[in-house]
Amino acid sequence: AQSVTQPDIHITVSEGASLELRCNYSYGATPYLFWYVQSPGQGLQLLLKYFSGDTLVQGIKGFEAEFKRSQSSFNLRKPSVHWSDAAEYFCAVGASAYNTDKLIFGTGTRLQVFP
Amino acid sequence: GAVVSQHPSWVICKSGTSVKIECRSLDFQATTMFWYRQFPKQSLMLMATSNEGSKATYEQGVEKDKFLINHASLTLSTLTVTSAHPEDSSFYICSARPGSGELFFGEGSRLTVL
């Protein structure tokens, strides 16, 4: 069955430190992969997405993610975390680029940033 | 970017009553909207696809008579939880997309059934 796993429920980092949030997926076809961020009281916002081509994708707010087919992973990274990055992060896989009617989400990783 | 808004953001109701949650696309028209449910420490699960002017399409295991969805206009979809029970307590999120573009999500509505 299709699934997305985010192994880390909660991560705490210091401001300025680097960040990597893990995401592993199980999907039979070519995956379309997404990372969303949800700040308190706000809707999910798309950070970046991977459809094809370069396996290292750049997103908004200085985030990037690397698709590794051999590891079925799509980890999110940021070189230097800012306090405003504290939020919930969701990895998701979809069946197609835009008509992602059935996005499959991971359980999310809550990021806490210490000053 | 486009804005999707939900109301109310938080609602408490007594067991057996019905609760309506609204999802509005504020600056675009959406022929399709999606409703998700998120239990604590679990992922978002798609409940149903709301189609303007026609019946919603429900995912397997979702009771259509319990979770009534109405998409009467191109900017509004409503989810009514009928005869709510404590096990229906959850975080309900909607999403919509302008045309075939990116999905935009609402801020979510937290339902607590006493």
PDB file of C-alpha atoms in Angstrom:
ATOM      1  CA  ALA A   1       0.000   0.000   0.000  1.00  0.00           C
ATOM      2  CA  GLN A   2       1.071   3.531  -0.621  1.00  0.00           C
ATOM      3  CA  SER A   3       2.417   5.283   2.418  1.00  0.00           C
ATOM      4  CA  VAL A   4       4.601   8.093   3.636  1.00  0.00           C
ATOM      5  CA  THR A   5       6.691   7.829   6.776  1.00  0.00           C
ATOM      6  CA  GLN A   6       8.144  10.697   8.724  1.00  0.00           C
ATOM      7  CA  PRO A   7      10.204   8.979  11.405  1.00  0.00           C
ATOM      8  CA  ASP A   8      10.710  12.050  13.555  1.00  0.00           C
ATOM      9  CA  ILE A   9       7.660  13.290  15.405  1.00  0.00           C
ATOM     10  CA  HIS A  10       9.426  16.194  17.055  1.00  0.00           C
ATOM     11  CA  ILE A  11      12.756  17.863  16.345  1.00  0.00           C
ATOM     12  CA  THR A  12      14.418  20.645  18.274  1.00  0.00           C
ATOM     13  CA  VAL A  13      17.271  22.700  16.875  1.00  0.00           C
ATOM     14  CA  SER A  14      19.037  25.898  17.776  1.00  0.00           C
ATOM     15  CA  GLU A  15      18.599  28.937  15.612  1.00  0.00           C
ATOM     16  CA  GLY A  16      21.314  29.016  12.975  1.00  0.00           C
ATOM     17  CA  ALA A  17      21.830  25.274  13.031  1.00  0.00           C
ATOM     18  CA  SER A  18      21.271  23.077   9.994  1.00  0.00           C
ATOM     19  CA  LEU A  19      18.133  21.013   9.632  1.00  0.00           C
ATOM     20  CA  GLU A  20      17.151  17.776   7.970  1.00  0.00           C
ATOM     21  CA  LEU A  21      13.657  16.344   8.159  1.00  0.00           C
ATOM     22  CA  ARG A  22      13.299  12.778   6.980  1.00  0.00           C
ATOM     23  CA  CYS A  23      10.652  11.403   4.674  1.00  0.00           C
ATOM     24  CA  ASN A  24      10.367   7.917   3.222  1.00  0.00           C
ATOM     25  CA  TYR A  25       7.672   6.811   0.851  1.00  0.00           C
ATOM     26  CA  SER A  26       6.256   3.618  -0.507  1.00  0.00           C
ATOM     27  CA  TYR A  27       4.714   4.082  -3.921  1.00  0.00           C
ATOM     28  CA  GLY A  28       4.429   1.734  -6.840  1.00  0.00           C
ATOM     29  CA  ALA A  29       4.584   4.246  -9.655  1.00  0.00           C
ATOM     30  CA  THR A  30       6.637   7.366 -10.306  1.00  0.00           C
ATOM     31  CA  PRO A  31       6.081   9.472  -7.234  1.00  0.00           C
ATOM     32  CA  TYR A  32       5.227  13.119  -7.155  1.00  0.00           C
ATOM     33  CA  LEU A  33       6.581  14.377  -3.866  1.00  0.00           C
ATOM     34  CA  PHE A  34       5.720  17.422  -1.815  1.00  0.00           C
ATOM     35  CA  TRP A  35       6.701  19.131   1.376  1.00  0.00           C
ATOM     36  CA  TYR A  36       4.195  21.347   3.161  1.00  0.00           C
ATOM     37  CA  VAL A  37       4.571  23.544   6.220  1.00  0.00           C
ATOM     38  CA  GLN A  38       1.815  24.414   8.650  1.00  0.00           C
ATOM     39  CA  SER A  39       2.243  27.255  11.082  1.00  0.00           C
ATOM     40  CA  PRO A  40      -0.170  27.570  14.008  1.00  0.00           C
ATOM     41  CA  GLY A  41      -3.537  28.863  12.894  1.00  0.00           C
ATOM     42  CA  GLN A  42      -2.613  28.747   9.226  1.00  0.00           C
ATOM     43  CA  GLY A  43      -3.258  26.389   6.366  1.00  0.00           C
ATOM     44  CA  LEU A  44      -0.691  24.115   4.847  1.00  0.00           C
ATOM     45  CA  GLN A  45       1.703  25.958   2.572  1.00  0.00           C
ATOM     46  CA  LEU A  46       3.640  24.287  -0.199  1.00  0.00           C
ATOM     47  CA  LEU A  47       7.396  24.498   0.355  1.00  0.00           C
ATOM     48  CA  LEU A  48       8.554  22.561  -2.680  1.00  0.00           C
ATOM     49  CA  LYS A  49       7.727  19.694  -4.955  1.00  0.00           C
ATOM     50  CA  TYR A  50       9.475  17.104  -7.077  1.00  0.00           C
ATOM     51  CA  PHE A  51       8.083  15.778 -10.318  1.00  0.00           C
ATOM     52  CA  SER A  52      11.045  14.788 -12.424  1.00  0.00           C
ATOM     53  CA  GLY A  53      14.472  15.939 -13.535  1.00  0.00           C
ATOM     54  CA  ASP A  54      17.029  17.294 -11.106  1.00  0.00           C
ATOM     55  CA  THR A  55      16.707  15.325  -7.898  1.00  0.00           C
ATOM     56  CA  LEU A  56      17.676  18.308  -5.771  1.00  0.00           C
ATOM     57  CA  VAL A  57      14.808  20.771  -5.679  1.00  0.00           C
ATOM     58  CA  GLN A  58      14.769  24.238  -4.259  1.00  0.00           C
ATOM     59  CA  GLY A  59      11.800  25.673  -2.462  1.00  0.00           C
ATOM     60  CA  ILE A  60      10.677  28.753  -0.676  1.00  0.00           C
ATOM     61  CA  LYS A  61      12.135  30.103   2.549  1.00  0.00           C
ATOM     62  CA  GLY A  62      15.551  28.621   1.810  1.00  0.00           C
ATOM     63  CA  PHE A  63      14.452  24.989   1.938  1.00  0.00           C
ATOM     64  CA  GLU A  64      15.610  22.259  -0.386  1.00  0.00           C
ATOM     65  CA  ALA A  65      14.896  18.561  -0.705  1.00  0.00           C
ATOM     66  CA  GLU A  66      16.643  15.696  -2.419  1.00  0.00           C
ATOM     67  CA  PHE A  67      14.865  12.799  -4.057  1.00  0.00           C
ATOM     68  CA  LYS A  68      16.727   9.513  -3.699  1.00  0.00           C
ATOM     69  CA  ARG A  69      14.945   6.751  -5.522  1.00  0.00           C
ATOM     70  CA  SER A  70      17.283   4.050  -4.236  1.00  0.00           C
ATOM     71  CA  GLN A  71      16.401   4.975  -0.674  1.00  0.00           C
ATOM     72  CA  SER A  72      12.768   5.919  -1.344  1.00  0.00           C
ATOM     73  CA  SER A  73      13.471   9.139   0.454  1.00  0.00           C
ATOM     74  CA  PHE A  74      12.725  12.820   0.000  1.00  0.00           C
ATOM     75  CA  ASN A  75      14.413  14.562   2.902  1.00  0.00           C
ATOM     76  CA  LEU A  76      13.956  18.259   3.533  1.00  0.00           C
ATOM     77  CA  ARG A  77      16.960  20.390   4.432  1.00  0.00           C
ATOM     78  CA  LYS A  78      17.843  23.916   5.396  1.00  0.00           C
ATOM     79  CA  PRO A  79      21.395  25.107   6.058  1.00  0.00           C
ATOM     80  CA  SER A  80      20.517  27.618   8.758  1.00  0.00           C
ATOM     81  CA  VAL A  81      17.255  27.565  10.646  1.00  0.00           C
ATOM     82  CA  HIS A  82      15.451  30.717  11.697  1.00  0.00           C
ATOM     83  CA  TRP A  83      13.118  31.005  14.669  1.00  0.00           C
ATOM     84  CA  SER A  84      10.241  31.625  12.262  1.00  0.00           C
ATOM     85  CA  ASP A  85      10.720  28.133  10.830  1.00  0.00           C
ATOM     86  CA  ALA A  86       9.137  26.608  13.925  1.00  0.00           C
ATOM     87  CA  ALA A  87       6.089  24.792  12.569  1.00  0.00           C
ATOM     88  CA  GLU A  88       4.709  21.417  11.550  1.00  0.00           C
ATOM     89  CA  TYR A  89       6.132  19.919   8.375  1.00  0.00           C
ATOM     90  CA  PHE A  90       4.351  17.363   6.239  1.00  0.00           C
ATOM     91  CA  CYS A  91       5.728  15.219   3.481  1.00  0.00           C
ATOM     92  CA  ALA A  92       3.250  13.955   0.895  1.00  0.00           C
ATOM     93  CA  VAL A  93       3.167  11.835  -2.236  1.00  0.00           C
ATOM     94  CA  GLY A  94       0.694  12.190  -5.060  1.00  0.00           C
ATOM     95  CA  ALA A  95      -0.320  10.348  -8.156  1.00  0.00           C
ATOM     96  CA  SER A  96       0.359  13.176 -10.600  1.00  0.00           C
ATOM     97  CA  ALA A  97       1.869  16.602 -10.861  1.00  0.00           C
ATOM     98  CA  TYR A  98      -1.163  18.797 -10.206  1.00  0.00           C
ATOM     99  CA  ASN A  99      -4.210  16.611 -10.118  1.00  0.00           C
ATOM    100  CA  THR A 100      -3.187  15.298  -6.752  1.00  0.00           C
ATOM    101  CA  ASP A 101      -6.660  14.399  -5.717  1.00  0.00           C
ATOM    102  CA  LYS A 102      -5.384  11.812  -3.355  1.00  0.00           C
ATOM    103  CA  LEU A 103      -2.354  13.178  -1.650  1.00  0.00           C
ATOM    104  CA  ILE A 104      -0.978  10.746   0.898  1.00  0.00           C
ATOM    105  CA  PHE A 105       0.497  12.568   3.844  1.00  0.00           C
ATOM    106  CA  GLY A 106       2.998  11.595   6.475  1.00  0.00           C
ATOM    107  CA  THR A 107       2.207  12.130  10.133  1.00  0.00           C
ATOM    108  CA  GLY A 108       4.202  15.314  10.269  1.00  0.00           C
ATOM    109  CA  THR A 109       7.295  16.516  12.107  1.00  0.00           C
ATOM    110  CA  ARG A 110       7.009  19.317  14.591  1.00  0.00           C
ATOM    111  CA  LEU A 111      10.028  21.611  14.525  1.00  0.00           C
ATOM    112  CA  GLN A 112      10.949  23.635  17.556  1.00  0.00           C
ATOM    113  CA  VAL A 113      13.658  26.287  17.302  1.00  0.00           C
ATOM    114  CA  PHE A 114      15.568  27.549  20.309  1.00  0.00           C
ATOM    115  CA  PRO A 115      17.176  31.017  20.206  1.00  0.00           C
TER     116      PRO A 115
ATOM    117  CA  GLY B   1      -0.956  33.013  -3.433  1.00  0.00           C
ATOM    118  CA  ALA B   2      -4.567  31.938  -3.411  1.00  0.00           C
ATOM    119  CA  VAL B   3      -6.450  31.905  -0.132  1.00  0.00           C
ATOM    120  CA  VAL B   4      -8.699  29.227   1.284  1.00  0.00           C
ATOM    121  CA  SER B   5     -10.488  30.007   4.511  1.00  0.00           C
ATOM    122  CA  GLN B   6     -12.367  27.789   6.931  1.00  0.00           C
ATOM    123  CA  HIS B   7     -14.970  28.670   9.514  1.00  0.00           C
ATOM    124  CA  PRO B   8     -15.181  28.082  12.358  1.00  0.00           C
ATOM    125  CA  SER B   9     -11.604  27.427  13.322  1.00  0.00           C
ATOM    126  CA  TRP B  10     -12.706  25.779  16.537  1.00  0.00           C
ATOM    127  CA  VAL B  11     -16.051  24.358  17.592  1.00  0.00           C
ATOM    128  CA  ILE B  12     -17.317  22.441  20.584  1.00  0.00           C
ATOM    129  CA  CYS B  13     -20.635  20.652  20.465  1.00  0.00           C
ATOM    130  CA  LYS B  14     -22.669  18.183  22.447  1.00  0.00           C
ATOM    131  CA  SER B  15     -22.921  14.570  21.416  1.00  0.00           C
ATOM    132  CA  GLY B  16     -25.832  14.000  19.058  1.00  0.00           C
ATOM    133  CA  THR B  17     -25.866  17.463  17.557  1.00  0.00           C
ATOM    134  CA  SER B  18     -24.784  18.439  14.045  1.00  0.00           C
ATOM    135  CA  VAL B  19     -21.978  20.794  13.161  1.00  0.00           C
ATOM    136  CA  LYS B  20     -21.338  22.602   9.898  1.00  0.00           C
ATOM    137  CA  ILE B  21     -17.881  23.654   8.750  1.00  0.00           C
ATOM    138  CA  GLU B  22     -17.429  26.029   5.844  1.00  0.00           C
ATOM    139  CA  CYS B  23     -14.608  26.145   3.345  1.00  0.00           C
ATOM    140  CA  ARG B  24     -14.305  29.179   1.093  1.00  0.00           C
ATOM    141  CA  SER B  25     -11.956  30.017  -1.729  1.00  0.00           C
ATOM    142  CA  LEU B  26     -11.563  33.753  -1.292  1.00  0.00           C
ATOM    143  CA  ASP B  27      -9.934  34.843  -4.517  1.00  0.00           C
ATOM    144  CA  PHE B  28     -10.568  32.091  -7.011  1.00  0.00           C
ATOM    145  CA  GLN B  29     -13.286  29.759  -8.137  1.00  0.00           C
ATOM    146  CA  ALA B  30     -12.944  26.109  -7.310  1.00  0.00           C
ATOM    147  CA  THR B  31     -14.981  23.451  -9.030  1.00  0.00           C
ATOM    148  CA  THR B  32     -13.348  20.909  -6.778  1.00  0.00           C
ATOM    149  CA  MET B  33     -12.582  21.064  -3.097  1.00  0.00           C
ATOM    150  CA  PHE B  34     -11.215  18.370  -0.812  1.00  0.00           C
ATOM    151  CA  TRP B  35     -11.929  17.530   2.794  1.00  0.00           C
ATOM    152  CA  TYR B  36      -9.369  15.892   5.058  1.00  0.00           C
ATOM    153  CA  ARG B  37      -9.406  14.717   8.637  1.00  0.00           C
ATOM    154  CA  GLN B  38      -6.441  14.623  10.947  1.00  0.00           C
ATOM    155  CA  PHE B  39      -6.435  12.764  14.226  1.00  0.00           C
ATOM    156  CA  PRO B  40      -3.794  13.661  16.832  1.00  0.00           C
ATOM    157  CA  LYS B  41      -0.339  12.468  15.840  1.00  0.00           C
ATOM    158  CA  GLN B  42      -1.690  10.981  12.628  1.00  0.00           C
ATOM    159  CA  SER B  43      -1.495  12.072   9.039  1.00  0.00           C
ATOM    160  CA  LEU B  44      -4.119  13.946   7.071  1.00  0.00           C
ATOM    161  CA  MET B  45      -6.549  11.513   5.507  1.00  0.00           C
ATOM    162  CA  LEU B  46      -8.628  12.448   2.505  1.00  0.00           C
ATOM    163  CA  MET B  47     -12.298  12.056   3.346  1.00  0.00           C
ATOM    164  CA  ALA B  48     -14.039  13.194   0.217  1.00  0.00           C
ATOM    165  CA  THR B  49     -13.860  15.228  -2.937  1.00  0.00           C
ATOM    166  CA  SER B  50     -16.452  17.953  -3.194  1.00  0.00           C
ATOM    167  CA  ASN B  51     -17.668  18.725  -6.702  1.00  0.00           C
ATOM    168  CA  GLU B  52     -19.567  21.906  -7.453  1.00  0.00           C
ATOM    169  CA  GLY B  53     -23.075  21.152  -8.583  1.00  0.00           C
ATOM    170  CA  SER B  54     -22.863  17.411  -8.086  1.00  0.00           C
ATOM    171  CA  LYS B  55     -22.517  14.803  -5.400  1.00  0.00           C
ATOM    172  CA  ALA B  56     -19.345  14.459  -3.437  1.00  0.00           C
ATOM    173  CA  THR B  57     -17.082  11.482  -3.900  1.00  0.00           C
ATOM    174  CA  TYR B  58     -16.255   9.770  -0.639  1.00  0.00           C
ATOM    175  CA  GLU B  59     -13.194   7.736   0.179  1.00  0.00           C
ATOM    176  CA  GLN B  60     -13.569   4.170   1.277  1.00  0.00           C
ATOM    177  CA  GLY B  61     -14.648   3.887   4.878  1.00  0.00           C
ATOM    178  CA  VAL B  62     -16.091   7.402   5.128  1.00  0.00           C
ATOM    179  CA  GLU B  63     -19.799   7.459   5.907  1.00  0.00           C
ATOM    180  CA  LYS B  64     -21.498   9.768   3.435  1.00  0.00           C
ATOM    181  CA  ASP B  65     -24.637  10.013   5.546  1.00  0.00           C
ATOM    182  CA  LYS B  66     -22.635  11.147   8.527  1.00  0.00           C
ATOM    183  CA  PHE B  67     -20.364  13.593   6.752  1.00  0.00           C
ATOM    184  CA  LEU B  68     -22.618  15.589   4.474  1.00  0.00           C
ATOM    185  CA  ILE B  69     -20.840  17.665   1.883  1.00  0.00           C
ATOM    186  CA  ASN B  70     -22.462  20.431  -0.103  1.00  0.00           C
ATOM    187  CA  HIS B  71     -20.693  22.406  -2.802  1.00  0.00           C
ATOM    188  CA  ALA B  72     -23.398  24.773  -3.913  1.00  0.00           C
ATOM    189  CA  SER B  73     -21.201  27.474  -5.361  1.00  0.00           C
ATOM    190  CA  LEU B  74     -17.784  27.828  -6.926  1.00  0.00           C
ATOM    191  CA  THR B  75     -16.385  29.405  -3.775  1.00  0.00           C
ATOM    192  CA  LEU B  76     -18.036  27.493  -0.964  1.00  0.00           C
ATOM    193  CA  SER B  77     -18.112  23.911   0.231  1.00  0.00           C
ATOM    194  CA  THR B  78     -19.600  22.836   3.538  1.00  0.00           C
ATOM    195  CA  LEU B  79     -19.012  19.750   5.631  1.00  0.00           C
ATOM    196  CA  THR B  80     -21.746  18.839   8.095  1.00  0.00           C
ATOM    197  CA  VAL B  81     -20.970  16.286  10.750  1.00  0.00           C
ATOM    198  CA  THR B  82     -24.360  14.868  11.623  1.00  0.00           C
ATOM    199  CA  SER B  83     -25.205  13.402  15.016  1.00  0.00           C
ATOM    200  CA  ALA B  84     -21.663  13.986  16.141  1.00  0.00           C
ATOM    201  CA  HIS B  85     -20.068  11.710  18.706  1.00  0.00           C
ATOM    202  CA  PRO B  86     -16.825  12.039  20.655  1.00  0.00           C
ATOM    203  CA  GLU B  87     -15.022   9.797  18.173  1.00  0.00           C
ATOM    204  CA  ASP B  88     -15.715  12.419  15.503  1.00  0.00           C
ATOM    205  CA  SER B  89     -13.549  14.883  17.377  1.00  0.00           C
ATOM    206  CA  SER B  90     -10.773  15.749  14.992  1.00  0.00           C
ATOM    207  CA  PHE B  91      -9.093  18.424  12.944  1.00  0.00           C
ATOM    208  CA  TYR B  92     -10.865  18.929   9.626  1.00  0.00           C
ATOM    209  CA  ILE B  93      -9.005  20.599   6.765  1.00  0.00           C
ATOM    210  CA  CYS B  94     -10.184  21.573   3.324  1.00  0.00           C
ATOM    211  CA  SER B  95      -8.235  22.345   0.196  1.00  0.00           C
ATOM    212  CA  ALA B  96      -9.012  23.711  -3.223  1.00  0.00           C
ATOM    213  CA  ARG B  97      -7.186  24.580  -6.384  1.00  0.00           C
ATOM    214  CA  PRO B  98      -7.770  27.182  -9.055  1.00  0.00           C
ATOM    215  CA  GLY B  99      -8.177  25.255 -12.281  1.00  0.00           C
ATOM    216  CA  SER B 100      -5.528  22.594 -12.524  1.00  0.00           C
ATOM    217  CA  GLY B 101      -2.984  24.438 -10.437  1.00  0.00           C
ATOM    218  CA  GLU B 102      -1.522  24.042  -7.025  1.00  0.00           C
ATOM    219  CA  LEU B 103      -3.607  22.938  -4.072  1.00  0.00           C
ATOM    220  CA  PHE B 104      -4.250  25.534  -1.380  1.00  0.00           C
ATOM    221  CA  PHE B 105      -5.274  24.546   2.105  1.00  0.00           C
ATOM    222  CA  GLY B 106      -7.492  26.120   4.687  1.00  0.00           C
ATOM    223  CA  GLU B 107      -6.303  26.722   8.222  1.00  0.00           C
ATOM    224  CA  GLY B 108      -8.355  23.844   9.559  1.00  0.00           C
ATOM    225  CA  SER B 109     -11.291  23.478  11.927  1.00  0.00           C
ATOM    226  CA  ARG B 110     -10.925  21.701  15.215  1.00  0.00           C
ATOM    227  CA  LEU B 111     -14.058  19.869  16.318  1.00  0.00           C
ATOM    228  CA  THR B 112     -14.507  18.698  19.875  1.00  0.00           C
ATOM    229  CA  VAL B 113     -17.580  16.632  20.678  1.00  0.00           C
ATOM    230  CA  LEU B 114     -18.451  16.353  24.342  1.00  0.00           C
TER     231      LEU B 114
END
